[in-house]
Coordinates of C-alpha atoms and ligand atoms in Angstrom, one line a residue:
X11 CA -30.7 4.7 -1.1
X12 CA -28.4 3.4 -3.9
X13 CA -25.3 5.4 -4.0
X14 CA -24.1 6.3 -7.5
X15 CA -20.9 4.5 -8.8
X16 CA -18.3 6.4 -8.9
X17 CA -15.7 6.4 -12.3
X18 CA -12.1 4.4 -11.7
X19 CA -9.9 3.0 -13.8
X20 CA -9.0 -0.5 -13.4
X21 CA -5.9 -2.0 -14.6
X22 CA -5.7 -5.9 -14.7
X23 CA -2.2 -6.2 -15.1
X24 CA 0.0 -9.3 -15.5
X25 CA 0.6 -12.9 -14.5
X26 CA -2.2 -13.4 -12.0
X27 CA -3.6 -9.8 -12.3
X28 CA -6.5 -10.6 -14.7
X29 CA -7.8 -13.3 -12.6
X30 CA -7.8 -11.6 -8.9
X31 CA -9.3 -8.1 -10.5
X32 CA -11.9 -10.6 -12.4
X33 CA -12.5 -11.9 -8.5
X34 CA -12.6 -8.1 -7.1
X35 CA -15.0 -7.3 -9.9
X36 CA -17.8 -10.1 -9.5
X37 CA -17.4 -9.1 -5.3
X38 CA -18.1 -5.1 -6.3
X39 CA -21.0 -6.3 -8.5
X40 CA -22.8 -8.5 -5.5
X41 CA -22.1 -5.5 -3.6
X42 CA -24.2 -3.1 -5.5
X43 CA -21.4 -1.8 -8.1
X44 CA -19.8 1.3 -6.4
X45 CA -17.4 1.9 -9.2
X46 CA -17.5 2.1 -12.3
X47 CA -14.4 0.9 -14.1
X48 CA -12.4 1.7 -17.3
X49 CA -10.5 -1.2 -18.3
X50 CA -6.8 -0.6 -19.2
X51 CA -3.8 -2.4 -19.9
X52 CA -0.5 -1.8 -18.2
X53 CA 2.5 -4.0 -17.7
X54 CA 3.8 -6.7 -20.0
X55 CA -0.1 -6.3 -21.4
X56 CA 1.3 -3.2 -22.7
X57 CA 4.8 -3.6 -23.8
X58 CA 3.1 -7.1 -26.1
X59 CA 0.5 -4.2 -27.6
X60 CA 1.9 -0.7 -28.2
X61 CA 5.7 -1.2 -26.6
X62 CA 5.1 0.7 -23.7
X63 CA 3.9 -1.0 -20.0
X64 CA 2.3 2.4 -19.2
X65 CA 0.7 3.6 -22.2
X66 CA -0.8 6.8 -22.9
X67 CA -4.3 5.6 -22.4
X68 CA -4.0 4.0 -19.5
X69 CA -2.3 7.5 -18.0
X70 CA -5.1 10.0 -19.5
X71 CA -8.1 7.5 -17.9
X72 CA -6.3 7.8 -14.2
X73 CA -5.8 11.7 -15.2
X74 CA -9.7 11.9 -15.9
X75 CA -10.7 9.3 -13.0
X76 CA -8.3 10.5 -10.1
X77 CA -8.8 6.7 -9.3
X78 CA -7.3 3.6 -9.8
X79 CA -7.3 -0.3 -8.8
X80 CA -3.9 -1.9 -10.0
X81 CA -3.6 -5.2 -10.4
X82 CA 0.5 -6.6 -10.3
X83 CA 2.4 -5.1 -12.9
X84 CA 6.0 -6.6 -13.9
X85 CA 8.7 -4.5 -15.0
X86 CA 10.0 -5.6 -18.1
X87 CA 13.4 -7.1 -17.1
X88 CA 16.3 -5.2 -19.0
X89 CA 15.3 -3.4 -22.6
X90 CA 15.8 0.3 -20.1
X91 CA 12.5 -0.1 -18.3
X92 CA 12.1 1.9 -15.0
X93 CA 10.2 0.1 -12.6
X94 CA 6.5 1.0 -13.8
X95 CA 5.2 1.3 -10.0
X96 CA 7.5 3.8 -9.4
X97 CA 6.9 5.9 -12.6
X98 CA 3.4 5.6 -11.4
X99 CA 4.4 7.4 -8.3
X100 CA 5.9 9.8 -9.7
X101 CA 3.6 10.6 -12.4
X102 CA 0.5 11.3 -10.3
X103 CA 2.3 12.7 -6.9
X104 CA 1.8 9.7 -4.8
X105 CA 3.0 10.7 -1.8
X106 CA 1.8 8.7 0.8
X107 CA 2.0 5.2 1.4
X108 CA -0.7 3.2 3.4
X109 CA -0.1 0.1 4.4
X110 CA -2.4 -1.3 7.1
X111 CA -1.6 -4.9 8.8
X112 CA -4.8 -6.9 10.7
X113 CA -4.6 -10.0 11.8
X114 CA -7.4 -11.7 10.1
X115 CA -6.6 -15.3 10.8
X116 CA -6.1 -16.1 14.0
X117 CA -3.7 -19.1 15.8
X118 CA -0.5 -17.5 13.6
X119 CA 2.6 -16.2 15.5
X120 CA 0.7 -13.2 17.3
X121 CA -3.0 -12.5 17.3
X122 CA -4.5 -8.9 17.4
X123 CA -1.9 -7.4 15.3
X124 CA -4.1 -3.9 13.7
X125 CA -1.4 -1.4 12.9
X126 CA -1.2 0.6 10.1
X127 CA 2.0 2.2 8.3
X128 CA 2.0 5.2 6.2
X129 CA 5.3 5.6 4.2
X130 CA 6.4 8.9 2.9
X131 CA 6.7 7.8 -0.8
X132 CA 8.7 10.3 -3.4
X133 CA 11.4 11.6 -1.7
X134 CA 14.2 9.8 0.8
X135 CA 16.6 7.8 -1.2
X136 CA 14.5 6.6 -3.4
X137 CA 15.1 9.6 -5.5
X138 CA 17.8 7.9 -7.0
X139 CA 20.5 10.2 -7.4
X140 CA 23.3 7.8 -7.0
X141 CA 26.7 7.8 -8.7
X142 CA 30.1 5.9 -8.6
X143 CA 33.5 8.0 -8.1
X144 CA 36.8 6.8 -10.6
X145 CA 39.8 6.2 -8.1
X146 CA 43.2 5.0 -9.3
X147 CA 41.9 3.4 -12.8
X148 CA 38.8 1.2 -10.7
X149 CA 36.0 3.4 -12.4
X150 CA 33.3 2.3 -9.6
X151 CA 35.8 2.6 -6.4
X152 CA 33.8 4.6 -4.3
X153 CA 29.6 5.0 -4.5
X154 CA 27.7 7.9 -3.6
X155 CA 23.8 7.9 -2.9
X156 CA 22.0 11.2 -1.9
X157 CA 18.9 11.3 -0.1
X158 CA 16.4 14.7 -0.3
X159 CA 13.7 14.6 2.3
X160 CA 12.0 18.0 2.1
X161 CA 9.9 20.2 4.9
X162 CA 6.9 20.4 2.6
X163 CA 7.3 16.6 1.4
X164 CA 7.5 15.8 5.2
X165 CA 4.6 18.1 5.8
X166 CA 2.1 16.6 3.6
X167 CA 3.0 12.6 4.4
X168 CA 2.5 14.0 8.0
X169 CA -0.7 16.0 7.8
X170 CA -2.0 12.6 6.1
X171 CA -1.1 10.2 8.7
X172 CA -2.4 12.7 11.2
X173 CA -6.0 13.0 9.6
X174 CA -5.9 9.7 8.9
X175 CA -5.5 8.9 12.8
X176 CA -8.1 11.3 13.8
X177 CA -10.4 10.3 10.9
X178 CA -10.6 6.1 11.7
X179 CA -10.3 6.4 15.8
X180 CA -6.6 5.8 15.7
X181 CA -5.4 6.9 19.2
X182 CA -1.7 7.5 18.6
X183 CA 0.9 8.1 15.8
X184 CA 4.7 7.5 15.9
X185 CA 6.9 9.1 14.4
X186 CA 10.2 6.4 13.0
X187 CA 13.5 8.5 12.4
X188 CA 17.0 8.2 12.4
X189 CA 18.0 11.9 13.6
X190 CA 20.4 10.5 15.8
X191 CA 22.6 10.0 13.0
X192 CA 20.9 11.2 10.0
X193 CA 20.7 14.7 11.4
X194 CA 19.8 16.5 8.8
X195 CA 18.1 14.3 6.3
X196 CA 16.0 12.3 9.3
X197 CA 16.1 15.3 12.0
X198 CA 14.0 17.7 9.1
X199 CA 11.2 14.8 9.0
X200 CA 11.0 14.0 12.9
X201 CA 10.9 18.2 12.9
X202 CA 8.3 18.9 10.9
X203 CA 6.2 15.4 11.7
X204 CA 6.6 16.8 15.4
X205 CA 5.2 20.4 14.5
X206 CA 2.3 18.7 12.8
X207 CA 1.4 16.5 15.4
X208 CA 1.3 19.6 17.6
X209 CA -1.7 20.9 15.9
X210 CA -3.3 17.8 17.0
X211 CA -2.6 17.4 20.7
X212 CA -5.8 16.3 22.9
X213 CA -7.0 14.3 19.7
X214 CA -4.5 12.3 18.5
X215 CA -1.1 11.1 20.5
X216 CA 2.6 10.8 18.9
X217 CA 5.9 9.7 20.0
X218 CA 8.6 8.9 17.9
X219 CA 11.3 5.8 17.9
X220 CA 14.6 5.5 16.2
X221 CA 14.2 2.5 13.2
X222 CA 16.2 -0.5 15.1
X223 CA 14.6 0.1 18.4
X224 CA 11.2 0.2 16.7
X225 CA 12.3 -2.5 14.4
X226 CA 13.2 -4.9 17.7
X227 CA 9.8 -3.3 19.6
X228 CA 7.9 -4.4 16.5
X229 CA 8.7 -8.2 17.0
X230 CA 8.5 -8.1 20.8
X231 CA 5.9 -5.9 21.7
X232 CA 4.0 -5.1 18.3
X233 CA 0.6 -4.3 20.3
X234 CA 2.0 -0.7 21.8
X235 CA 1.8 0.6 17.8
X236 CA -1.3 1.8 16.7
X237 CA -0.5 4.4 13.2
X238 CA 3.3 4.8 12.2
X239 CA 4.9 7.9 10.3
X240 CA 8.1 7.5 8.4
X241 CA 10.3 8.2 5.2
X242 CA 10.2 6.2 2.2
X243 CA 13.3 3.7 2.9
X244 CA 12.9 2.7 6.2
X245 CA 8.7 2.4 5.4
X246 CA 10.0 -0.4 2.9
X247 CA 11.6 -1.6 5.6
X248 CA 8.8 -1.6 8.0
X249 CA 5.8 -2.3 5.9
X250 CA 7.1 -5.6 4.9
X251 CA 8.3 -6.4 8.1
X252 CA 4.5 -5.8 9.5
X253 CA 2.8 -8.0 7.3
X254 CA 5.6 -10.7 8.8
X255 CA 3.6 -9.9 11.7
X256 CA -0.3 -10.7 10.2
X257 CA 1.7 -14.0 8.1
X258 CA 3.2 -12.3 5.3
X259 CA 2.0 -10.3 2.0
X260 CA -0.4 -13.0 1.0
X261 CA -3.1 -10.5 2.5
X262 CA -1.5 -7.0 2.5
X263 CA -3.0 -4.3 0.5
X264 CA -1.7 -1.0 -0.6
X265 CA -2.6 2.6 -1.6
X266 CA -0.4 5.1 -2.8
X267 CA -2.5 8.9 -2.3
X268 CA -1.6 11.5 -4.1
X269 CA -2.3 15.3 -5.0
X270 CA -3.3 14.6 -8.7
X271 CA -4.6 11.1 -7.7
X272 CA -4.9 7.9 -5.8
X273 CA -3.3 3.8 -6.7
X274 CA -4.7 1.4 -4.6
X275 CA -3.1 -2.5 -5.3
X276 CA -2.2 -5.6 -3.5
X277 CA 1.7 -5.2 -2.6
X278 CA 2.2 -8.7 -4.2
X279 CA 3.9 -9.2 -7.7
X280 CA 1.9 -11.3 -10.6
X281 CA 3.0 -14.2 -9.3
X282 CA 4.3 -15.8 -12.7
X283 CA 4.8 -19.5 -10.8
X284 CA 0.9 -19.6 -10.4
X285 CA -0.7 -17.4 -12.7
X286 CA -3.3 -19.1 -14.6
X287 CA -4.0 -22.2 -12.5
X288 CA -6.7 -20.5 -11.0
X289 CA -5.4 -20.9 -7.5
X290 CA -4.3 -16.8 -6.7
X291 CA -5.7 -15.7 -3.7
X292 CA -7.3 -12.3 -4.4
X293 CA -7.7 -11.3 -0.6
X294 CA -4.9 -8.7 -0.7
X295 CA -6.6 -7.0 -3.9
X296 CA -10.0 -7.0 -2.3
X297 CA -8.4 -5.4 1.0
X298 CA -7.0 -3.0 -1.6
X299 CA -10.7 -2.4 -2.7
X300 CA -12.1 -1.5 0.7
X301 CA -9.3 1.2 1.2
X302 CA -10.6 2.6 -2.3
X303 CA -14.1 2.6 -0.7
X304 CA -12.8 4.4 2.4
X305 CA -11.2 7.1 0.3
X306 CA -14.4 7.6 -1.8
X307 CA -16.2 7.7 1.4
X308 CA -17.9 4.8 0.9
X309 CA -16.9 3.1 4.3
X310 CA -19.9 1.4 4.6
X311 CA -19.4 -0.8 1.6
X312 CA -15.8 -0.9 2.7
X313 CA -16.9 -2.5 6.0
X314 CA -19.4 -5.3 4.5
X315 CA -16.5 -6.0 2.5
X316 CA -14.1 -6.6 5.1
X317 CA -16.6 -8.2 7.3
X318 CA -17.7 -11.1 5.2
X319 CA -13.6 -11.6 4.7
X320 CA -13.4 -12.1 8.2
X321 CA -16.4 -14.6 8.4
X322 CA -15.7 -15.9 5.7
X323 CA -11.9 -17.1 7.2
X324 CA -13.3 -17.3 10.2
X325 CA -16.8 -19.6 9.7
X326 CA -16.2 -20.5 6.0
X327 CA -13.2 -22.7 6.2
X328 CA -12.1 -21.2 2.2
X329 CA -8.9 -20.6 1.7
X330 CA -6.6 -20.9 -1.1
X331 CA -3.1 -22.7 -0.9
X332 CA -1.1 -19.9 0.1
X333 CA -3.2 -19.9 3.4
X334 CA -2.8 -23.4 3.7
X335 CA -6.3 -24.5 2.3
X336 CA -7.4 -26.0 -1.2
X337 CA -9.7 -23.5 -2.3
X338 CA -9.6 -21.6 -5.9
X339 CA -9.8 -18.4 -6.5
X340 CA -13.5 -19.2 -7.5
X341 CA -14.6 -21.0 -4.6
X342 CA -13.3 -18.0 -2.7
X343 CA -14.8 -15.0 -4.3
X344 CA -18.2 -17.5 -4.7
X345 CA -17.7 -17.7 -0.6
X346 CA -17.4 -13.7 -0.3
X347 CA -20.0 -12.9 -2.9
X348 CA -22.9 -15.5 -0.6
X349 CA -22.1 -13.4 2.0
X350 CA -22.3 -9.7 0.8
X351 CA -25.3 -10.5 -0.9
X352 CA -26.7 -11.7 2.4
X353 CA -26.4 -8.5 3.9
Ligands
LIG14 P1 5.3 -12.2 -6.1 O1 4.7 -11.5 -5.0 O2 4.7 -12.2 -7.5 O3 5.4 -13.8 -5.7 C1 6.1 -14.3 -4.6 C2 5.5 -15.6 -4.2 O4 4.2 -15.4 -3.6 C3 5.2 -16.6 -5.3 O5 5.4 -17.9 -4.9 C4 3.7 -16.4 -5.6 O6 3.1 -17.6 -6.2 C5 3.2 -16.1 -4.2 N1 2.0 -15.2 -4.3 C6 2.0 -13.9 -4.6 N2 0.8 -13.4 -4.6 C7 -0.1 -14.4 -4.4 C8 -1.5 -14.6 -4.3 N3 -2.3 -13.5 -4.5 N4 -2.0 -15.8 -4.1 C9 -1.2 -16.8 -3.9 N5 0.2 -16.8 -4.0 C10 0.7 -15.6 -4.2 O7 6.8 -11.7 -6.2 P2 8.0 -12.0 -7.3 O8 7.9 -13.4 -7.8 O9 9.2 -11.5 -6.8 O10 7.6 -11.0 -8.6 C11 7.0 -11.4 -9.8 C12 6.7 -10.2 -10.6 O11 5.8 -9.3 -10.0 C13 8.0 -9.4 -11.0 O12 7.9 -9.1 -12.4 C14 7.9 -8.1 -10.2 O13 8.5 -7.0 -10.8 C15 6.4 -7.9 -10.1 N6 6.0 -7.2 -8.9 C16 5.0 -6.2 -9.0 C17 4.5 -5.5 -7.9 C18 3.4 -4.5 -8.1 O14 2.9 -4.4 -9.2 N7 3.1 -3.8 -7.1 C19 5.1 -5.8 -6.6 C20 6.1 -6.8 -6.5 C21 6.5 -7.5 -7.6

């Protein structure tokens, strides 16, 4: 039975945005159209139309959809823009990062990489509350950054990774920290993550690691990590270190979940250098699309999606530049679309 397409705002976005969502699109269509999307512009788009890169539009539609597929927005450089992703964030209560990591092509630096990171994502020191202190006529002598990390902030991020563990068969969370030294700001996460994980002893494991050793144990032994928990800095950190690990962000996809909503994007940028040439690869944005379908419960779309990517790299021999190959980003989503529509 056909299941009914769910409402989502799409944002194509800037430099190469238009083309990969265009790609996404056509794929969602051959796969029997689970969403149903309202167009809206964001990003330079924006600022070019009504002087704004996140209009009022484009914030009522994700209001009314809960759900959103971003294409790569640039901040406006200068002019007092704040970074548009994190507004975004902040806006709609997007507290949780996800960033999963697969190895989807093998013979690269290590095969069999499948961990996933999930990056507290409002609070930390990305709260920006930084100021400089006036010493002896040098008005920036001495800088001062604060960091907040909060039990019910720690709580929530937590409780997600937890039920996201026990939801896709994930065996084992760790918990990354600094409490060492960070007592208080890293020892209240590591606290709290630990409380929660109590609650799910028998079903789903946890340890915990301190960043560098976990950082060093990520290169040399990546295999022991299955889901890790931790705050918003060091999952910067982490996430991008991690796709290193499956050959860089080429193919890394993103979703930001929230209370009032949920993002879900490639964690590229618009890629000015290329944008137009038809060359983008739109594998990271599709990867994006079947975390969307896993959200909406549509996991069965999500895995014909992310099974005729893997046969597709694997059997196909597509693959755009940025995977060593010739392919456009045509002869790619013409590749993906022969084989969803084959199953
Ligand atoms: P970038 O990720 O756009 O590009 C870095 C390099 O990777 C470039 O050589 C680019 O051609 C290549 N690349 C990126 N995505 C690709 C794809 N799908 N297929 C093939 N090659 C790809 O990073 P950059 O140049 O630092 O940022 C450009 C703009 O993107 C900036 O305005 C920045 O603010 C914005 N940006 C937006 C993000 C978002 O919306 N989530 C994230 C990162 C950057």
């Amino acid at each position: 039975m056909a299941s009914a397409s769910i409402p989502a705002t799409l944002i194509p976005g800037d430099g190469i945005g238009p083309e990969i969502t265009a790609a996404v699109v056509e794929i969602l269509d051959a796969l029997g159209k689970p969403f149903v999307w309202d167009v809206q512009q964001g990003g330079m788009a924006a600022v070019e139309k009504s002087g704004d890169p996140l209009p009022p539009a484009l914030l009522d539609s994700i209001r009314r959809t809960r759900l959103a597929l971003k294409g790569p927005l640039a901040t406006p450089v200068g002019g007092g823009y704040r970074s548009v992703n994190v507004r975004l964030r902040e806006e709609f209560k997007l507290y949780a990062n996800l960033r999963p990591a697969r190895t989807l092509i093998a013979g690269g630096r290590y095969e069999d990489i499948d961990i996933v990171l999930v990056r507290e994502n409002l609070e930390g020191f990305y709260i920006g509350f930084e100021h400089y202190i006036p010493i002896d006529g040098d008005p920036q002598a001495a800088a001062i950054s604060s960091g907040i990390n909060t039990r019910a902030g720690s709580r929530r991020v937590a409780e997600f990774a937890f039920e996201y563990a026990l939801k896709h068969g994930r065996k084992k969370v760790t918990i990354v920290h600094k409490a060492n030294v960070l007592k208080a700001l890293s020892g209240i996460f590591l606290d709290t993550a630990r409380e929660v994980a109590r609650k799910y002893e028998g079903k789903v494991a946890m340890d915990d690691r301190i960043i560098d050793a976990c950082a060093m144990q990520l290169v040399l032994k990546p295999w022991q990590f299955d889901v890790i928990l931790t705050t918003n800095l060091f999952g910067d950190i982490l996430s991008d270190e991690i796709a290193g690990l499956v050959g860089g962000l080429g193919m890394a996809p993103g979703a930001n979940i929230g209370v009032d909503a949920a993002i879900f994007e490639a964690v590229h940028g618009s890629a000015p250098d290329i944008a137009g040439k038809g060359v983008a690869n739109p594998l990271a944005l599709l990867l994006a699309t079947a975390l969307m379908l896993d959200h909406v419960g549509r996991s069965d779309a999500a895995l014909t999606l992310r099974n005729a990517i893997d046969g597709m790299l694997r059997d196909d021999g597509v693959r755009t530049g940025d995977l060593g190959g010739s392919a456009t980003t045509r002869d790619m989503t013409q590749a993906i679309v022969r084989r969803v529509s084959k199953t």
